[in-house]
Coordinates of C-alpha atoms and ligand atoms in Angstrom, one line a residue:
M1 CA -13.6 -30.8 -1.2
I2 CA -15.2 -27.7 -2.3
V3 CA -12.5 -24.7 -2.8
L4 CA -13.7 -21.3 -3.8
V5 CA -10.9 -19.3 -5.9
I6 CA -10.2 -15.2 -5.2
N7 CA -8.9 -12.6 -7.3
A8 CA -9.8 -9.0 -5.7
G9 CA -9.0 -6.2 -7.0
S10 CA -9.2 -2.6 -5.4
S11 CA -12.7 -2.5 -7.3
S12 CA -13.2 -5.1 -8.4
L13 CA -13.2 -9.0 -7.2
K14 CA -13.0 -11.6 -9.2
F15 CA -14.8 -15.4 -8.7
Q16 CA -14.6 -19.2 -9.6
L17 CA -16.1 -22.5 -7.6
Y18 CA -13.9 -25.4 -7.6
N19 CA -15.9 -28.8 -6.9
M20 CA -12.1 -30.4 -6.6
E21 CA -13.3 -34.0 -6.9
N22 CA -13.5 -33.4 -10.2
E23 CA -12.0 -30.0 -10.7
A24 CA -15.5 -28.9 -12.1
V25 CA -16.0 -25.6 -12.2
L26 CA -19.4 -24.7 -10.3
A27 CA -20.3 -21.1 -10.4
K28 CA -18.0 -18.1 -11.4
G29 CA -18.5 -14.6 -12.0
K30 CA -17.4 -11.3 -11.2
V31 CA -18.4 -7.9 -8.6
E32 CA -17.2 -4.9 -10.1
R33 CA -17.4 -0.9 -9.0
I34 CA -16.9 -2.2 -5.4
G35 CA -17.1 0.9 -3.5
M36 CA -20.1 2.4 -5.7
D37 CA -23.9 2.6 -5.5
S38 CA -23.8 0.9 -8.4
A39 CA -21.6 -2.0 -8.2
I40 CA -22.3 -4.7 -10.6
L41 CA -22.4 -8.6 -9.6
T42 CA -22.0 -10.8 -12.1
Y43 CA -23.1 -15.2 -11.4
E44 CA -22.9 -17.4 -13.4
P45 CA -23.7 -21.4 -12.2
E46 CA -23.1 -24.1 -14.6
G47 CA -26.1 -24.9 -15.4
K48 CA -28.2 -22.6 -14.6
Q49 CA -29.1 -19.3 -16.3
D50 CA -26.7 -16.3 -15.9
I51 CA -28.2 -13.3 -13.1
R52 CA -26.7 -9.6 -13.7
E53 CA -27.5 -7.2 -11.2
V54 CA -26.5 -4.1 -9.9
R55 CA -26.8 -2.8 -6.3
E56 CA -24.9 -0.6 -4.1
I57 CA -22.0 -2.6 -2.7
L58 CA -19.9 -0.5 -0.2
E59 CA -16.7 -2.5 0.5
H60 CA -15.9 -6.1 -0.4
T61 CA -16.8 -8.2 3.3
T62 CA -20.1 -7.0 1.6
A63 CA -19.2 -8.6 -2.0
I64 CA -18.2 -11.6 0.0
R65 CA -21.4 -11.5 1.1
R66 CA -23.5 -11.0 -1.7
V67 CA -21.7 -13.8 -3.7
L68 CA -22.3 -16.3 -0.6
D69 CA -25.7 -15.6 -0.9
M70 CA -26.1 -15.8 -4.7
L71 CA -24.1 -19.5 -3.6
A72 CA -26.0 -21.1 -1.7
H73 CA -29.0 -19.0 -3.2
P74 CA -32.3 -21.9 -3.2
E75 CA -33.6 -20.8 -6.8
F76 CA -29.4 -19.6 -8.2
G77 CA -27.3 -21.8 -6.0
V78 CA -24.9 -24.1 -7.0
L79 CA -24.4 -25.3 -3.1
K80 CA -26.7 -26.6 -0.1
S81 CA -24.9 -24.5 1.6
V82 CA -22.1 -21.9 2.0
R83 CA -20.7 -24.2 4.9
D84 CA -19.7 -27.1 2.1
I85 CA -16.6 -24.3 0.8
Q86 CA -14.1 -25.9 2.7
A87 CA -11.2 -24.2 1.6
V88 CA -10.4 -20.5 0.0
G89 CA -7.7 -19.1 -2.4
H90 CA -6.4 -16.4 -3.0
R91 CA -4.1 -14.7 -6.3
V92 CA -1.5 -12.4 -4.6
V93 CA 0.2 -10.1 -7.3
H94 CA 3.2 -9.9 -4.7
G95 CA 5.4 -12.6 -2.6
G96 CA 8.6 -10.8 -2.5
E97 CA 11.9 -12.2 -1.7
S98 CA 9.2 -13.9 1.2
F99 CA 7.4 -16.7 -1.0
S100 CA 8.6 -19.1 -3.3
S101 CA 5.8 -21.1 -3.2
S102 CA 1.6 -21.0 -2.0
V103 CA 0.9 -20.4 1.5
L104 CA -1.4 -21.4 4.1
V105 CA -2.8 -18.0 5.7
D106 CA -1.5 -17.1 9.0
D107 CA -0.8 -14.1 11.1
R108 CA 2.9 -14.0 10.1
V109 CA 1.6 -14.3 5.8
K110 CA -0.3 -11.6 6.7
Q111 CA 2.3 -9.3 7.8
E112 CA 4.1 -10.3 5.4
I113 CA 1.4 -9.6 2.6
K114 CA 1.5 -6.5 4.2
R115 CA 4.8 -5.8 4.2
L116 CA 5.2 -6.3 0.8
F117 CA 2.4 -3.8 0.3
D118 CA 5.3 -0.8 -0.9
L119 CA 6.0 -3.1 -3.8
A120 CA 2.5 -3.1 -4.8
P121 CA 0.9 -0.7 -3.8
L122 CA -2.1 -1.2 -6.1
H123 CA -2.6 -5.2 -6.1
N124 CA -1.6 -6.0 -2.3
P125 CA -4.0 -4.3 0.0
A126 CA -7.2 -5.1 -2.3
H127 CA -5.7 -9.0 -2.0
M128 CA -6.2 -8.8 2.0
L129 CA -9.0 -6.3 2.0
G130 CA -10.2 -9.8 -0.2
I131 CA -8.7 -12.1 2.8
Q132 CA -10.0 -10.4 5.9
A133 CA -13.4 -10.2 4.0
V134 CA -13.1 -14.5 3.5
E135 CA -12.2 -13.8 7.3
T136 CA -15.3 -12.5 8.8
N137 CA -17.8 -14.4 6.4
M138 CA -17.0 -17.4 6.6
P139 CA -14.9 -17.6 10.1
G140 CA -12.6 -20.8 10.8
V141 CA -12.3 -21.8 7.0
P142 CA -9.2 -22.2 6.0
Q143 CA -7.5 -20.0 3.0
A144 CA -4.2 -20.1 1.3
V145 CA -3.0 -17.5 -1.2
V146 CA -0.6 -18.0 -4.5
F147 CA 1.7 -15.6 -5.4
D148 CA 2.2 -13.8 -9.4
T149 CA 6.0 -13.7 -8.2
A150 CA 6.9 -17.6 -6.5
F151 CA 7.3 -19.5 -9.8
H152 CA 9.9 -16.9 -11.0
Q153 CA 11.7 -16.8 -7.4
T154 CA 14.2 -19.1 -9.3
M155 CA 16.2 -17.3 -10.8
P156 CA 20.0 -15.9 -10.9
S157 CA 20.8 -13.4 -9.0
A158 CA 22.2 -12.3 -12.5
A159 CA 19.2 -12.7 -14.1
Y160 CA 17.3 -10.4 -11.2
L161 CA 19.3 -7.6 -10.0
Y162 CA 19.9 -4.5 -11.8
P163 CA 23.1 -2.6 -12.3
I164 CA 22.2 0.3 -10.5
P165 CA 23.3 0.5 -6.6
M166 CA 23.8 -2.0 -4.3
V167 CA 22.6 0.1 -1.8
L168 CA 19.5 -0.3 -2.7
Y169 CA 19.1 -4.0 -3.3
K170 CA 20.2 -4.5 0.2
K171 CA 18.0 -1.2 2.3
H172 CA 14.6 -1.8 -0.3
K173 CA 14.7 -5.1 -2.4
I174 CA 14.6 -3.4 -5.4
R175 CA 15.3 -6.6 -8.2
R176 CA 13.3 -7.8 -10.5
Y177 CA 10.7 -10.1 -8.9
G178 CA 8.7 -11.0 -12.6
F179 CA 4.8 -11.9 -12.0
H180 CA 2.4 -14.1 -14.2
G181 CA 4.8 -16.6 -12.4
T182 CA 1.4 -18.8 -11.9
S183 CA 0.4 -19.1 -15.9
H184 CA 3.8 -19.2 -17.0
A185 CA 4.0 -22.1 -14.2
Y186 CA 1.3 -24.1 -15.9
V187 CA 2.1 -23.6 -19.0
S188 CA 5.2 -25.0 -19.4
E189 CA 3.6 -28.0 -17.1
R190 CA 0.8 -29.0 -20.1
A191 CA 3.4 -27.8 -22.6
A192 CA 5.7 -30.4 -20.9
A193 CA 2.9 -33.3 -21.2
Y194 CA 1.8 -32.5 -24.5
L195 CA 4.5 -32.8 -25.9
G196 CA 6.0 -36.5 -24.4
R197 CA 8.5 -35.4 -22.6
P198 CA 10.3 -34.6 -18.9
I199 CA 9.8 -30.7 -18.5
E200 CA 13.5 -31.4 -16.6
E201 CA 14.9 -31.6 -20.0
L202 CA 13.4 -29.2 -21.8
K203 CA 14.3 -25.6 -22.7
L204 CA 11.1 -23.1 -23.2
V205 CA 9.7 -19.6 -23.9
T206 CA 6.5 -19.1 -22.6
C207 CA 4.8 -16.0 -23.9
H208 CA 1.6 -14.8 -22.0
I209 CA 0.5 -12.2 -23.8
G210 CA -2.2 -10.3 -22.8
N211 CA -3.3 -6.8 -22.1
G212 CA -0.2 -7.4 -19.7
A213 CA 2.7 -9.5 -21.1
S214 CA 5.5 -11.1 -20.4
C215 CA 8.0 -13.9 -21.3
A216 CA 9.6 -16.3 -19.2
A217 CA 12.5 -18.7 -20.1
V218 CA 11.9 -21.6 -18.0
L219 CA 15.1 -24.0 -18.2
H220 CA 14.5 -27.7 -16.5
G221 CA 11.4 -26.8 -15.3
K222 CA 12.3 -23.4 -13.4
S223 CA 12.2 -20.0 -14.1
V224 CA 15.6 -18.0 -15.1
D225 CA 14.5 -15.1 -16.4
T226 CA 11.5 -13.4 -17.3
S227 CA 10.2 -9.9 -18.7
M228 CA 8.7 -8.0 -16.1
G229 CA 11.1 -6.6 -12.9
M230 CA 10.5 -5.0 -10.3
T231 CA 6.4 -4.0 -10.9
P232 CA 4.2 -5.5 -14.0
L233 CA 5.9 -2.2 -15.8
E234 CA 9.4 -3.6 -17.3
G235 CA 9.9 -5.5 -20.5
L236 CA 7.6 -6.3 -23.3
M237 CA 5.3 -3.7 -25.4
M238 CA 1.0 -4.1 -23.7
G239 CA -2.2 -2.8 -24.3
T240 CA -1.7 0.0 -22.4
R241 CA 2.2 -0.1 -20.8
S242 CA 5.3 1.0 -22.5
G243 CA 7.6 -2.3 -21.8
D244 CA 10.9 -1.8 -21.7
I245 CA 12.0 2.4 -22.7
D246 CA 15.7 4.2 -21.7
P247 CA 14.9 4.8 -18.2
A248 CA 16.0 9.1 -18.5
I249 CA 13.2 9.7 -20.3
V250 CA 11.3 9.4 -16.9
P251 CA 13.2 12.5 -15.6
F252 CA 13.6 14.0 -19.9
A253 CA 10.1 14.1 -19.8
M254 CA 8.9 15.3 -16.2
S255 CA 10.7 18.6 -17.0
K256 CA 10.2 18.9 -20.6
E257 CA 6.4 18.3 -19.8
E258 CA 6.4 19.5 -16.4
L259 CA 4.7 15.6 -15.4
T260 CA 4.1 15.0 -11.7
L261 CA 5.6 11.5 -9.9
S262 CA 2.2 10.2 -10.6
E263 CA 1.6 11.6 -14.0
V264 CA 4.8 10.1 -15.6
N265 CA 3.5 6.4 -14.0
S266 CA 0.7 6.9 -15.1
M267 CA 1.7 7.8 -18.4
L268 CA 3.7 4.9 -18.4
N269 CA 1.1 2.4 -17.3
K270 CA -2.3 3.3 -18.8
H271 CA -1.4 5.6 -21.8
S272 CA 1.4 3.8 -23.2
G273 CA 1.8 0.3 -25.4
L274 CA -0.2 -0.5 -28.3
M275 CA -3.1 3.1 -27.1
A276 CA -0.6 5.4 -27.2
I277 CA 1.1 4.0 -30.2
S278 CA -2.3 2.6 -32.8
G279 CA -4.2 6.8 -31.4
I280 CA -7.1 3.7 -31.5
S281 CA -6.9 0.9 -28.6
S282 CA -5.4 -1.4 -26.3
D283 CA -7.2 -4.4 -27.6
M284 CA -5.3 -6.5 -29.6
R285 CA -8.4 -7.5 -32.3
E286 CA -9.0 -3.7 -32.6
V287 CA -5.7 -2.5 -34.2
T288 CA -5.5 -6.2 -36.0
Q289 CA -9.0 -4.9 -37.6
A290 CA -7.8 -1.4 -37.7
M291 CA -4.0 -2.7 -39.3
Q292 CA -6.4 -4.6 -42.6
D293 CA -8.2 -1.9 -43.0
G294 CA -5.5 0.3 -43.5
D295 CA -4.8 1.9 -41.0
K296 CA -1.2 3.4 -40.6
N297 CA -0.6 4.0 -37.3
A298 CA -2.0 0.4 -36.0
A299 CA -0.3 -1.6 -38.2
L300 CA 3.5 -0.3 -36.9
A301 CA 1.8 0.0 -33.1
F302 CA 1.1 -4.3 -34.2
E303 CA 4.8 -4.4 -35.8
M304 CA 6.6 -2.7 -32.3
Y305 CA 4.6 -5.0 -30.5
E306 CA 6.5 -7.7 -32.9
Y307 CA 9.2 -6.7 -32.9
R308 CA 9.2 -6.4 -28.8
L309 CA 7.7 -9.9 -27.9
R310 CA 10.4 -11.4 -31.0
K311 CA 13.4 -9.8 -29.2
C312 CA 12.4 -11.1 -26.0
I313 CA 12.5 -14.8 -27.0
G314 CA 15.6 -14.2 -29.1
A315 CA 17.2 -12.9 -26.2
Y316 CA 16.1 -16.0 -23.9
A317 CA 17.5 -18.4 -26.7
A318 CA 20.4 -16.9 -26.3
A319 CA 20.1 -17.0 -22.0
M320 CA 19.6 -21.1 -22.6
N321 CA 21.8 -21.8 -24.8
G322 CA 18.4 -23.2 -27.1
I323 CA 14.9 -23.6 -27.3
D324 CA 12.8 -27.0 -27.8
A325 CA 10.1 -25.1 -27.5
I326 CA 7.8 -21.7 -27.6
V327 CA 4.8 -21.3 -25.9
F328 CA 1.9 -19.0 -26.4
T329 CA -0.8 -18.4 -23.4
A330 CA -3.4 -15.9 -22.9
G331 CA -6.0 -13.2 -24.0
V332 CA -3.9 -12.2 -27.1
G333 CA -1.4 -15.2 -27.3
E334 CA -4.3 -18.3 -27.7
N335 CA -6.1 -16.1 -30.0
S336 CA -4.3 -13.4 -32.3
A337 CA -3.4 -16.1 -35.4
A338 CA -1.4 -13.0 -37.0
L339 CA 0.5 -12.1 -34.3
R340 CA 1.8 -15.7 -33.4
A341 CA 2.5 -16.1 -37.6
A342 CA 4.1 -12.9 -37.5
V343 CA 7.0 -13.7 -34.7
C344 CA 7.2 -16.7 -35.7
R345 CA 7.8 -16.2 -39.6
N346 CA 11.0 -13.8 -38.5
L347 CA 12.4 -17.2 -36.0
T348 CA 13.6 -19.2 -39.2
F349 CA 16.7 -19.2 -38.4
L350 CA 15.8 -21.3 -35.1
G351 CA 15.0 -23.9 -37.8
L352 CA 12.1 -23.5 -36.6
R353 CA 8.3 -23.8 -38.9
L354 CA 5.4 -22.6 -38.5
D355 CA 2.4 -24.7 -39.8
E356 CA 0.3 -21.5 -41.3
E357 CA -2.6 -23.6 -41.3
A358 CA -2.5 -24.8 -37.7
N359 CA -1.8 -21.5 -36.4
A360 CA -5.1 -20.2 -37.8
R361 CA -7.9 -23.0 -36.7
R362 CA -9.4 -21.8 -33.5
S363 CA -9.7 -23.8 -30.4
Q364 CA -10.2 -24.0 -26.5
E365 CA -6.9 -27.3 -26.7
D366 CA -3.9 -27.2 -26.3
R367 CA -1.8 -27.4 -29.0
M368 CA 0.7 -27.5 -32.3
I369 CA 1.3 -25.0 -34.9
S370 CA 5.0 -25.7 -35.9
T371 CA 5.5 -28.3 -38.6
A372 CA 6.6 -32.0 -37.5
D373 CA 10.2 -31.2 -39.2
S374 CA 10.1 -27.6 -36.9
R375 CA 13.3 -28.0 -34.8
V376 CA 11.5 -25.4 -32.3
Q377 CA 7.9 -26.6 -31.6
V378 CA 5.7 -24.3 -30.9
L379 CA 2.4 -24.3 -29.3
V380 CA -0.8 -22.3 -27.9
V381 CA -1.5 -23.7 -24.6
P382 CA -4.9 -22.0 -22.6
T383 CA -3.7 -20.9 -19.4
N384 CA -6.3 -21.4 -16.4
E385 CA -4.4 -19.6 -13.5
E386 CA -8.3 -20.5 -11.3
L387 CA -7.3 -24.1 -11.1
V388 CA -3.8 -23.4 -10.8
I389 CA -4.9 -21.7 -7.4
A390 CA -8.0 -24.0 -6.7
R391 CA -5.3 -26.8 -7.4
D392 CA -2.4 -25.5 -4.7
T393 CA -5.0 -24.5 -2.4
Y394 CA -6.3 -27.5 -2.8
E395 CA -2.6 -29.3 -2.1
L396 CA -2.0 -27.2 0.8
I397 CA -5.3 -28.5 2.4
L398 CA -4.4 -32.0 2.1
H399 CA -1.6 -31.7 3.5
S400 CA -1.9 -29.4 6.7
N401 CA -4.6 -32.6 7.8
P402 CA -3.8 -35.8 6.2
V403 CA -7.3 -36.9 7.4
Q404 CA -9.8 -35.3 5.4
Ligands
LIG1 P1 -5.8 -9.6 -18.9 O1 -4.4 -9.5 -18.8 O2 -7.1 -8.7 -18.7 O3 -6.4 -11.4 -18.1 P2 -6.4 -11.2 -21.3 O4 -5.5 -12.4 -20.9 O5 -8.3 -12.3 -20.9 O6 -6.3 -10.1 -20.6 O7 -6.5 -10.3 -23.1 C1 -6.6 -9.8 -23.4 C2 -6.6 -8.8 -25.0 O8 -6.9 -10.7 -25.8 C3 -7.7 -8.2 -25.5 O9 -7.8 -6.9 -24.5 C4 -7.3 -8.6 -26.3 O10 -6.6 -7.4 -27.7 C5 -6.9 -10.0 -26.7 N1 -7.4 -10.7 -27.6 C6 -8.4 -11.7 -27.2 N2 -9.3 -12.3 -28.0 C7 -8.7 -12.4 -29.6 C8 -8.9 -12.0 -30.4 N3 -9.8 -13.3 -31.0 N4 -7.8 -11.5 -31.4 C9 -6.4 -10.9 -31.1 N5 -6.8 -10.2 -29.8 C10 -7.6 -10.7 -28.6

């Protein structure tokens, strides 16, 4: 079965085409600057030359049409016909309390995703555009949706409720949802397989550290707590997001600096984190480089980033009454040996011993970076959210139509 995976943003659309017989990626790419006359399509077909074109793409429907044209192009394509695509899987950021697993798209599901626009105003409307664009271009092709929040729906109420008036939860569903769930679920399963132990026996802390960053406490295969909250702003210090701050800072800063709601929102989401403290970049590579070159602000940004992450791991050790393994993933988690080393060097009270040499080695494989006698294992597991979306979509289609 050929499955197309789509991650639609408000002005961008990423895609990967899978052959599910062997889970091979046939092609991948993205369309950026949708809505502009100079949108950019990047297309990487397996075994053929990559293509980059700049052209007018004003809406998602046109973007998908252009992607499909490429996939079935006589020269650059990887398919004989667009009709070879048997299903489409979409990433959807917010599933609220309505979805604890991936589902096939129908009218009810679409209604529900729309109802959740309030909770994810930047993301869910864009995902909906992606779903509609597929309906228009590929009528009758089944679609599935895979939610970033679904894995965290197992959190107990003590972890997901905020200590604020209950009416806010009852009326507006204000609570912790958590994000990056697809990644936390994937890397925790990979970690259990790597360790050769049933996931039902393990206490894991998974650290998805990319531009956005979150930790999850995964107890016996289920998420019991996670650092992102009602929105992806809570928790760890990130590239441009503040993570946890005293909530009273918001009205205080608004009044002192005469900020509007939208300005304070933008400050905390786009102008905080590594960017704000280093004054250099939101990119960990550049911050680390500047730190090594002696920049004090970069060193402070790195120290704060590491400290906040380490505190979260410590909190989850307490939440689960122990940890068997810590798993690092995503851009920073997979690539920054410096950050992993800084975190692990200060967790020796857990009996954790980092294998510095293994940590420094670069690899795309799942790997262990703790010593053989370490009481807590430390793993690096590259995440693959697209593959999970493709697998879930494939499984849903098989089960909905067993004769296929
Ligand atoms: P996103 O959250 O946008 O999916 P990624 O998971 O791709 O982001 O992570 C992107 C971040 O990974 C970059 O901002 C960069 O800071 C970091 N990163 C990538 N490669 C390295 C590296 N070699 N060393 C340190 N950080 C890196």
